[in-house]
Tab-separated table of C-alpha atoms and ligand atoms in Angstrom:
chain	number	residue	atom	x	y	z
A	731	MET	CA	-4.733	-4.070	2.809
A	732	ASP	CA	-2.173	-6.713	3.605
A	733	THR	CA	0.440	-5.691	1.018
A	734	SER	CA	4.100	-4.723	0.836
A	735	ASN	CA	6.312	-3.524	-2.003
A	736	ALA	CA	9.004	-5.749	-3.445
A	737	PRO	CA	12.538	-4.321	-3.076
A	738	TYR	CA	13.065	-3.635	-6.798
A	739	MET	CA	11.152	-1.993	-9.639
A	740	ILE	CA	11.890	-1.401	-13.317
A	741	LEU	CA	12.169	2.200	-14.489
A	742	ASN	CA	12.676	2.904	-18.203
A	743	GLY	CA	13.847	-0.647	-18.777
A	744	LYS	CA	16.340	-0.857	-15.888
A	745	VAL	CA	16.073	-2.551	-12.516
A	746	VAL	CA	16.226	0.064	-9.731
A	747	PRO	CA	15.696	-0.105	-5.952
A	748	PHE	CA	12.113	0.780	-4.967
A	749	ALA	CA	13.155	4.136	-3.432
A	750	GLU	CA	14.841	5.283	-6.658
A	751	ALA	CA	11.851	4.761	-8.967
A	752	ARG	CA	10.950	8.441	-9.411
A	753	ILE	CA	9.686	10.650	-12.231
A	754	HIS	CA	9.687	14.432	-12.586
A	755	CYS	CA	6.776	16.250	-10.955
A	756	LEU	CA	6.134	18.198	-14.184
A	757	ALA	CA	5.825	15.091	-16.355
A	758	PRO	CA	2.541	15.188	-18.357
A	759	ALA	CA	1.927	11.786	-16.748
A	760	VAL	CA	1.465	13.679	-13.477
A	761	THR	CA	0.078	17.036	-14.572
A	762	TYR	CA	-2.330	15.842	-17.314
A	763	GLY	CA	-2.850	12.163	-16.572
A	764	ALA	CA	-0.954	11.130	-19.756
A	765	ASN	CA	-0.427	7.704	-18.271
A	766	VAL	CA	-1.814	4.279	-19.180
A	767	PHE	CA	-1.271	1.070	-17.277
A	768	GLU	CA	-1.962	-2.592	-16.680
A	769	GLY	CA	-2.409	-4.557	-13.457
A	770	LEU	CA	-1.349	-8.205	-13.607
A	771	ARG	CA	-1.060	-11.000	-11.087
A	772	ALA	CA	1.478	-13.766	-10.688
A	773	TYR	CA	0.565	-16.857	-8.643
A	774	TRP	CA	2.938	-19.199	-6.847
A	775	ASN	CA	2.243	-22.896	-7.424
A	776	ALA	CA	4.013	-24.853	-4.659
A	777	ASP	CA	3.467	-28.267	-6.327
A	778	ASP	CA	5.154	-27.143	-9.532
A	779	GLY	CA	7.696	-24.957	-7.672
A	780	GLN	CA	6.736	-22.346	-10.242
A	781	LEU	CA	5.418	-18.796	-10.401
A	782	TYR	CA	2.892	-18.150	-13.182
A	783	VAL	CA	1.950	-14.741	-14.580
A	784	PHE	CA	-1.675	-14.771	-15.710
A	785	ARG	CA	-2.587	-13.767	-19.262
A	786	VAL	CA	0.462	-11.607	-20.032
A	787	GLU	CA	-0.250	-11.310	-23.765
A	788	GLU	CA	-3.815	-10.047	-23.268
A	789	HIS	CA	-2.535	-7.428	-20.812
A	790	LEU	CA	0.112	-6.302	-23.311
A	791	ASP	CA	-2.517	-6.083	-26.080
A	792	ARG	CA	-4.589	-3.792	-23.883
A	793	LEU	CA	-1.563	-1.704	-22.821
A	794	PHE	CA	-0.647	-1.044	-26.462
A	795	TYR	CA	-4.258	-0.254	-27.327
A	796	SER	CA	-4.472	2.255	-24.442
A	797	ALA	CA	-1.155	3.883	-25.460
A	798	LYS	CA	-2.391	4.149	-29.059
A	799	VAL	CA	-5.605	5.962	-28.101
A	800	MET	CA	-3.672	8.287	-25.763
A	801	ARG	CA	-1.051	8.778	-28.532
A	802	ILE	CA	1.840	7.990	-26.208
A	803	GLU	CA	5.044	7.548	-28.225
A	804	HIS	CA	7.625	5.213	-26.749
A	805	PRO	CA	10.491	2.964	-27.845
A	806	TRP	CA	9.489	-0.259	-26.070
A	807	THR	CA	8.283	-3.477	-27.691
A	808	ARG	CA	6.063	-6.249	-26.321
A	809	GLU	CA	9.218	-8.272	-25.694
A	810	ASP	CA	10.663	-5.436	-23.593
A	811	PHE	CA	7.580	-5.429	-21.348
A	812	ARG	CA	7.307	-9.217	-21.210
A	813	ASN	CA	11.017	-9.594	-20.394
A	814	GLY	CA	10.811	-6.740	-17.890
A	815	LEU	CA	7.955	-8.423	-16.019
A	816	LEU	CA	9.825	-11.715	-15.807
A	817	GLU	CA	13.126	-10.081	-14.891
A	818	LEU	CA	11.482	-8.113	-12.103
A	819	LEU	CA	9.877	-11.227	-10.611
A	820	ARG	CA	13.227	-13.048	-10.740
A	821	VAL	CA	15.275	-10.217	-9.277
A	822	ASN	CA	12.775	-9.929	-6.409
A	823	GLU	CA	12.953	-13.749	-6.000
A	824	VAL	CA	9.144	-13.880	-5.813
A	825	LYS	CA	7.645	-17.125	-4.527
A	826	GLU	CA	4.198	-15.947	-3.483
A	827	SER	CA	1.224	-14.159	-5.023
A	828	VAL	CA	1.997	-10.694	-6.302
A	829	HIS	CA	0.247	-7.892	-8.123
A	830	MET	CA	2.264	-6.094	-10.771
A	831	ARG	CA	1.668	-2.847	-12.595
A	832	ILE	CA	3.095	-1.686	-15.897
A	833	HIS	CA	2.785	2.051	-16.491
A	834	LEU	CA	3.512	3.738	-19.798
A	835	TYR	CA	3.400	7.539	-19.793
A	836	VAL	CA	4.631	10.879	-21.088
A	837	ASP	CA	7.799	11.711	-19.180
A	838	GLU	CA	10.040	14.730	-18.408
A	839	ASP	CA	8.062	17.953	-18.854
A	840	GLY	CA	5.657	19.210	-21.488
A	841	PHE	CA	2.272	20.690	-22.260
A	842	MET	CA	-1.068	18.924	-22.353
A	843	THR	CA	-0.550	17.740	-25.929
A	844	ALA	CA	2.952	16.272	-25.384
A	845	THR	CA	3.081	12.697	-26.677
A	846	SER	CA	6.747	11.977	-25.912
A	847	PRO	CA	9.238	11.133	-24.502
A	848	GLY	CA	7.725	7.896	-23.300
A	849	GLY	CA	8.498	6.631	-19.820
A	850	MET	CA	7.714	3.272	-18.264
A	851	PHE	CA	7.869	1.513	-14.945
A	852	ILE	CA	6.951	-1.904	-13.655
A	853	SER	CA	6.196	-2.506	-9.989
A	854	CYS	CA	5.624	-5.608	-7.928
A	855	VAL	CA	3.611	-5.727	-4.717
A	856	PHE	CA	3.173	-8.759	-2.485
A	857	ARG	CA	-0.609	-9.074	-2.393
A	858	PRO	CA	-2.451	-12.175	-1.237
A	859	THR	CA	-6.125	-12.724	-2.041
A	860	SER	CA	-8.183	-10.389	0.171
A	861	LYS	CA	-10.148	-11.892	3.081
A	862	ILE	CA	-13.300	-10.275	1.696
A	863	ALA	CA	-13.044	-12.529	-1.398
A	864	MET	CA	-14.320	-15.435	0.709
A	865	GLN	CA	-17.067	-13.749	2.746
A	866	GLY	CA	-18.215	-11.229	0.098
A	867	CYS	CA	-18.543	-7.448	0.057
A	868	ARG	CA	-21.319	-4.874	0.478
A	869	ALA	CA	-21.782	-2.475	-2.419
A	870	GLN	CA	-23.512	0.852	-2.911
A	871	VAL	CA	-24.986	2.007	-6.204
A	872	SER	CA	-23.086	5.242	-6.533
A	873	SER	CA	-24.602	8.661	-7.056
A	874	TRP	CA	-21.532	9.351	-9.231
A	875	THR	CA	-22.089	8.520	-12.913
A	876	ARG	CA	-19.605	6.308	-14.786
A	877	ILE	CA	-17.450	8.184	-17.296
A	878	SER	CA	-18.620	7.605	-20.859
A	879	ASP	CA	-16.921	6.398	-24.023
A	880	ASN	CA	-17.096	9.757	-25.742
A	881	ALA	CA	-15.687	11.720	-22.800
A	882	SER	CA	-13.064	9.638	-21.020
A	883	PRO	CA	-13.329	6.146	-22.515
A	884	PRO	CA	-13.368	3.411	-19.848
A	885	ARG	CA	-12.118	0.931	-22.473
A	886	VAL	CA	-8.778	2.760	-22.279
A	887	LYS	CA	-6.959	1.844	-19.076
A	888	SER	CA	-5.655	5.327	-18.328
A	889	ALA	CA	-4.738	6.495	-14.847
A	890	ALA	CA	-6.911	9.601	-15.371
A	891	ASN	CA	-10.048	7.417	-15.571
A	892	TYR	CA	-9.518	6.366	-11.961
A	893	PHE	CA	-10.640	9.771	-10.710
A	894	ASN	CA	-14.202	8.584	-11.365
A	895	GLY	CA	-13.813	5.283	-9.515
A	896	ARG	CA	-12.007	7.037	-6.692
A	897	LEU	CA	-14.944	9.400	-6.120
A	898	ALA	CA	-17.351	6.464	-6.016
A	899	SER	CA	-15.099	4.413	-3.698
A	900	LEU	CA	-14.583	7.255	-1.275
A	901	GLN	CA	-18.309	7.941	-1.142
A	902	ALA	CA	-19.089	4.242	-0.600
A	903	LYS	CA	-16.562	3.971	2.210
A	904	SER	CA	-17.721	7.128	3.926
A	905	ASP	CA	-21.311	5.802	3.729
A	906	GLY	CA	-20.277	2.521	5.368
A	907	TYR	CA	-20.040	0.200	2.315
A	908	ASP	CA	-17.047	-1.726	1.017
A	909	THR	CA	-17.280	-0.562	-2.571
A	910	ALA	CA	-19.430	0.964	-5.315
A	911	ILE	CA	-21.325	0.030	-8.476
A	912	LEU	CA	-21.475	2.825	-11.039
A	913	LEU	CA	-24.344	3.477	-13.449
A	914	SER	CA	-23.847	4.905	-16.939
A	915	GLU	CA	-25.263	8.190	-18.222
A	916	THR	CA	-28.294	6.189	-19.394
A	917	GLY	CA	-28.710	4.599	-15.969
A	918	ARG	CA	-27.408	1.137	-16.841
A	919	VAL	CA	-25.150	-0.882	-14.580
A	920	THR	CA	-21.507	-0.531	-15.679
A	921	GLU	CA	-18.831	-1.789	-13.260
A	922	GLY	CA	-17.107	-1.180	-9.948
A	923	PRO	CA	-14.180	1.174	-9.355
A	924	GLY	CA	-11.643	-1.520	-10.342
A	925	ALA	CA	-13.653	-4.542	-11.422
A	926	CYS	CA	-16.344	-5.716	-13.839
A	927	LEU	CA	-19.678	-7.028	-12.621
A	928	PHE	CA	-21.829	-10.115	-13.195
A	929	ILE	CA	-25.251	-11.058	-11.882
A	930	VAL	CA	-26.985	-14.434	-11.738
A	931	ARG	CA	-30.776	-14.585	-12.197
A	932	ASP	CA	-32.684	-17.847	-12.331
A	933	GLY	CA	-29.506	-19.767	-13.136
A	934	ARG	CA	-28.538	-17.391	-15.976
A	935	ILE	CA	-25.290	-15.449	-15.785
A	936	VAL	CA	-25.476	-11.896	-17.134
A	937	THR	CA	-22.867	-9.155	-17.530
A	938	PRO	CA	-23.044	-5.724	-19.203
A	939	ASP	CA	-21.907	-5.920	-22.832
A	940	VAL	CA	-18.763	-3.979	-23.741
A	941	SER	CA	-20.685	-0.988	-25.138
A	942	ASN	CA	-21.856	-0.142	-21.578
A	943	ASP	CA	-18.886	2.050	-20.561
A	944	ILE	CA	-16.764	-0.686	-19.001
A	945	LEU	CA	-13.150	-1.734	-19.231
A	946	GLU	CA	-12.779	-4.782	-21.480
A	947	SER	CA	-11.656	-6.870	-18.546
A	948	ILE	CA	-9.406	-9.861	-19.010
A	949	THR	CA	-10.909	-11.588	-15.972
A	950	ARG	CA	-14.387	-10.981	-17.422
A	951	ALA	CA	-13.289	-12.669	-20.668
A	952	THR	CA	-11.764	-15.540	-18.652
A	953	LEU	CA	-15.008	-16.073	-16.733
A	954	ILE	CA	-17.191	-15.889	-19.863
A	955	GLU	CA	-15.060	-18.658	-21.380
A	956	GLY	CA	-14.874	-20.463	-18.038
A	957	ALA	CA	-18.637	-20.401	-17.399
A	958	LYS	CA	-19.171	-22.278	-20.662
A	959	GLU	CA	-16.320	-24.697	-20.103
A	960	TRP	CA	-16.713	-25.382	-16.377
A	961	LEU	CA	-20.467	-24.984	-15.857
A	962	GLY	CA	-21.839	-25.392	-19.392
A	963	LEU	CA	-23.460	-21.945	-19.113
A	964	ASP	CA	-23.506	-19.218	-21.753
A	965	VAL	CA	-23.036	-15.755	-20.273
A	966	GLU	CA	-25.611	-13.254	-21.526
A	967	GLN	CA	-23.970	-9.929	-22.426
A	968	ARG	CA	-26.584	-7.160	-22.384
A	969	PRO	CA	-27.493	-3.928	-20.584
A	970	ILE	CA	-28.453	-4.442	-16.920
A	971	ALA	CA	-30.929	-2.148	-15.139
A	972	ARG	CA	-30.255	-0.991	-11.577
A	973	THR	CA	-33.188	-2.836	-10.023
A	974	GLU	CA	-32.008	-6.138	-11.527
A	975	LEU	CA	-29.267	-5.923	-8.896
A	976	TYR	CA	-31.991	-6.148	-6.239
A	977	ALA	CA	-33.678	-9.051	-8.062
A	978	ALA	CA	-30.470	-11.038	-8.609
A	979	ASP	CA	-29.759	-14.327	-6.825
A	980	GLU	CA	-26.018	-13.674	-7.003
A	981	VAL	CA	-23.788	-10.716	-7.834
A	982	PHE	CA	-20.015	-10.699	-8.133
A	983	PHE	CA	-17.165	-8.458	-9.226
A	984	CYS	CA	-14.178	-9.694	-11.173
A	985	GLY	CA	-10.779	-8.257	-11.968
A	986	THR	CA	-7.108	-9.057	-11.796
A	987	GLY	CA	-6.703	-7.416	-8.390
A	988	GLN	CA	-10.090	-8.362	-6.915
A	989	GLU	CA	-10.121	-11.776	-8.618
A	990	VAL	CA	-13.690	-13.127	-8.157
A	991	LEU	CA	-15.292	-11.093	-5.408
A	992	PRO	CA	-18.835	-12.010	-4.279
A	993	VAL	CA	-21.270	-9.185	-3.496
A	994	VAL	CA	-23.614	-10.176	-0.664
A	995	GLU	CA	-25.438	-6.865	-0.261
A	996	VAL	CA	-26.386	-4.035	-2.644
A	997	ASP	CA	-27.788	-0.824	-1.172
A	998	ARG	CA	-28.419	-2.780	2.055
A	999	PHE	CA	-30.644	-5.314	0.244
A	1000	PRO	CA	-29.276	-8.825	0.725
A	1001	VAL	CA	-28.285	-10.428	-2.582
A	1002	GLY	CA	-30.160	-13.752	-2.717
A	1003	THR	CA	-29.712	-15.326	0.695
A	1004	GLY	CA	-27.136	-12.689	1.675
A	1005	THR	CA	-24.304	-15.217	1.461
A	1006	VAL	CA	-21.913	-16.277	-1.313
A	1007	GLY	CA	-23.941	-18.023	-4.037
A	1008	PRO	CA	-23.088	-21.420	-5.567
A	1009	ILE	CA	-22.300	-20.210	-9.098
A	1010	THR	CA	-20.046	-17.447	-7.776
A	1011	ALA	CA	-18.253	-19.899	-5.453
A	1012	GLU	CA	-17.675	-22.411	-8.251
A	1013	LEU	CA	-16.430	-19.773	-10.718
A	1014	GLN	CA	-14.101	-18.446	-8.034
A	1015	ARG	CA	-12.740	-21.928	-7.276
A	1016	ARG	CA	-12.161	-22.712	-10.956
A	1017	TYR	CA	-10.626	-19.278	-11.610
A	1018	PHE	CA	-8.053	-19.760	-8.855
A	1019	GLY	CA	-7.301	-23.237	-10.190
A	1020	VAL	CA	-6.576	-22.051	-13.709
A	1021	ALA	CA	-4.678	-18.914	-12.588
A	1022	ARG	CA	-2.451	-20.862	-10.184
A	1023	GLY	CA	-2.028	-23.759	-12.581
A	1024	THR	CA	-3.416	-26.366	-10.170
A	1025	ASP	CA	-5.933	-26.818	-13.010
A	1026	THR	CA	-3.745	-27.578	-16.021
A	1027	ALA	CA	-6.242	-26.392	-18.678
A	1028	HIS	CA	-5.253	-23.312	-20.691
A	1029	PRO	CA	-1.444	-23.476	-20.304
A	1030	ASP	CA	-1.316	-20.566	-22.792
A	1031	TRP	CA	-2.806	-18.325	-20.084
A	1032	ARG	CA	0.129	-18.892	-17.705
A	1033	THR	CA	3.662	-17.663	-18.318
A	1034	PRO	CA	6.177	-19.500	-16.090
A	1035	VAL	CA	8.782	-17.252	-14.506
A	1036	TYR	CA	11.511	-19.697	-13.488
A	1037	VAL	CA	13.281	-21.993	-15.945
B	1287	PMP	N1	-12.785	-2.361	-14.561
B	1287	PMP	C1	-11.914	-1.478	-14.079
B	1287	PMP	C2	-12.301	-0.053	-13.990
B	1287	PMP	C3	-10.651	-1.907	-13.647
B	1287	PMP	O1	-9.783	-1.033	-13.152
B	1287	PMP	C4	-10.323	-3.271	-13.712
B	1287	PMP	C5	-8.979	-3.743	-13.236
B	1287	PMP	N2	-8.043	-3.749	-14.265
B	1287	PMP	C6	-11.265	-4.150	-14.239
B	1287	PMP	C7	-12.490	-3.666	-14.653
B	1287	PMP	C8	-10.947	-5.598	-14.399
B	1287	PMP	O2	-10.070	-5.753	-15.491
B	1287	PMP	P1	-9.083	-6.982	-15.567
B	1287	PMP	O3	-9.902	-8.198	-15.375
B	1287	PMP	O4	-8.511	-6.923	-16.937
B	1287	PMP	O5	-8.081	-6.793	-14.498
């Protein structure tokens, strides 16, 4: 991937050089996965001379929800995280697209049930849109099952959940695919290792409803609202069977990191014509417009960094 780390990070509320952002190897964040996080993007808008962070408040809502379920105790407020994000972008003098992570975890050392002391860091990585976002990716339906709500809830964005997606990704790559689609314990389509999934059939857009062992994705919510607003289409939220992937005219992933990523092949079956479909392409174009602020609708979704 064409990425590089910004020179500074935030560790426990303070700006530190990248090399000094370290935590103890016995922290429950490391030994027991007591670690929740968010991935956000900021987009540079050259016309406005402004950097916009996309949907900060929704990411903070989800971060606090994840920390609540994992019972992580910490002293930081929403304002601390919001100010930290903005401070980090300013101190790194960012004027291009970046991906940021906020991690909130159990620090120092402790047993499996330790809930404090809380630790946090915020990172910033220069990360342009991937080349594959334009040409589309090839996905494999994984033989690994998606973790379920009553075991390791995917709705909680915990680092530990990524073990499941990692297994599926590694298998997909070693089998010659770009990425994976995971099925639930009941065999329904869930999501990819780091992105939610939509299909288009006969002009209807469909995505698994949130009781199908998925992360409640902010990009998914953006596209559900966007499909109505931009294309006049209601998105159907319902369980999706595996073979609907093979019947679909279009398939795409969505997520903060992957943005809107077309899927042109599933299990070596071409999706539709085997090229990026028109609904996917239009949603992608409109998504970039609203995230970058070249489309001025939804100003509440963009937090400007420079004053
Ligand atoms: N599912 C998983 C498992 C993810 O890791 C992500 C990335 N955060 C998503 C879906 C997409 O979520 P969002 O649109 O909020 O980034």
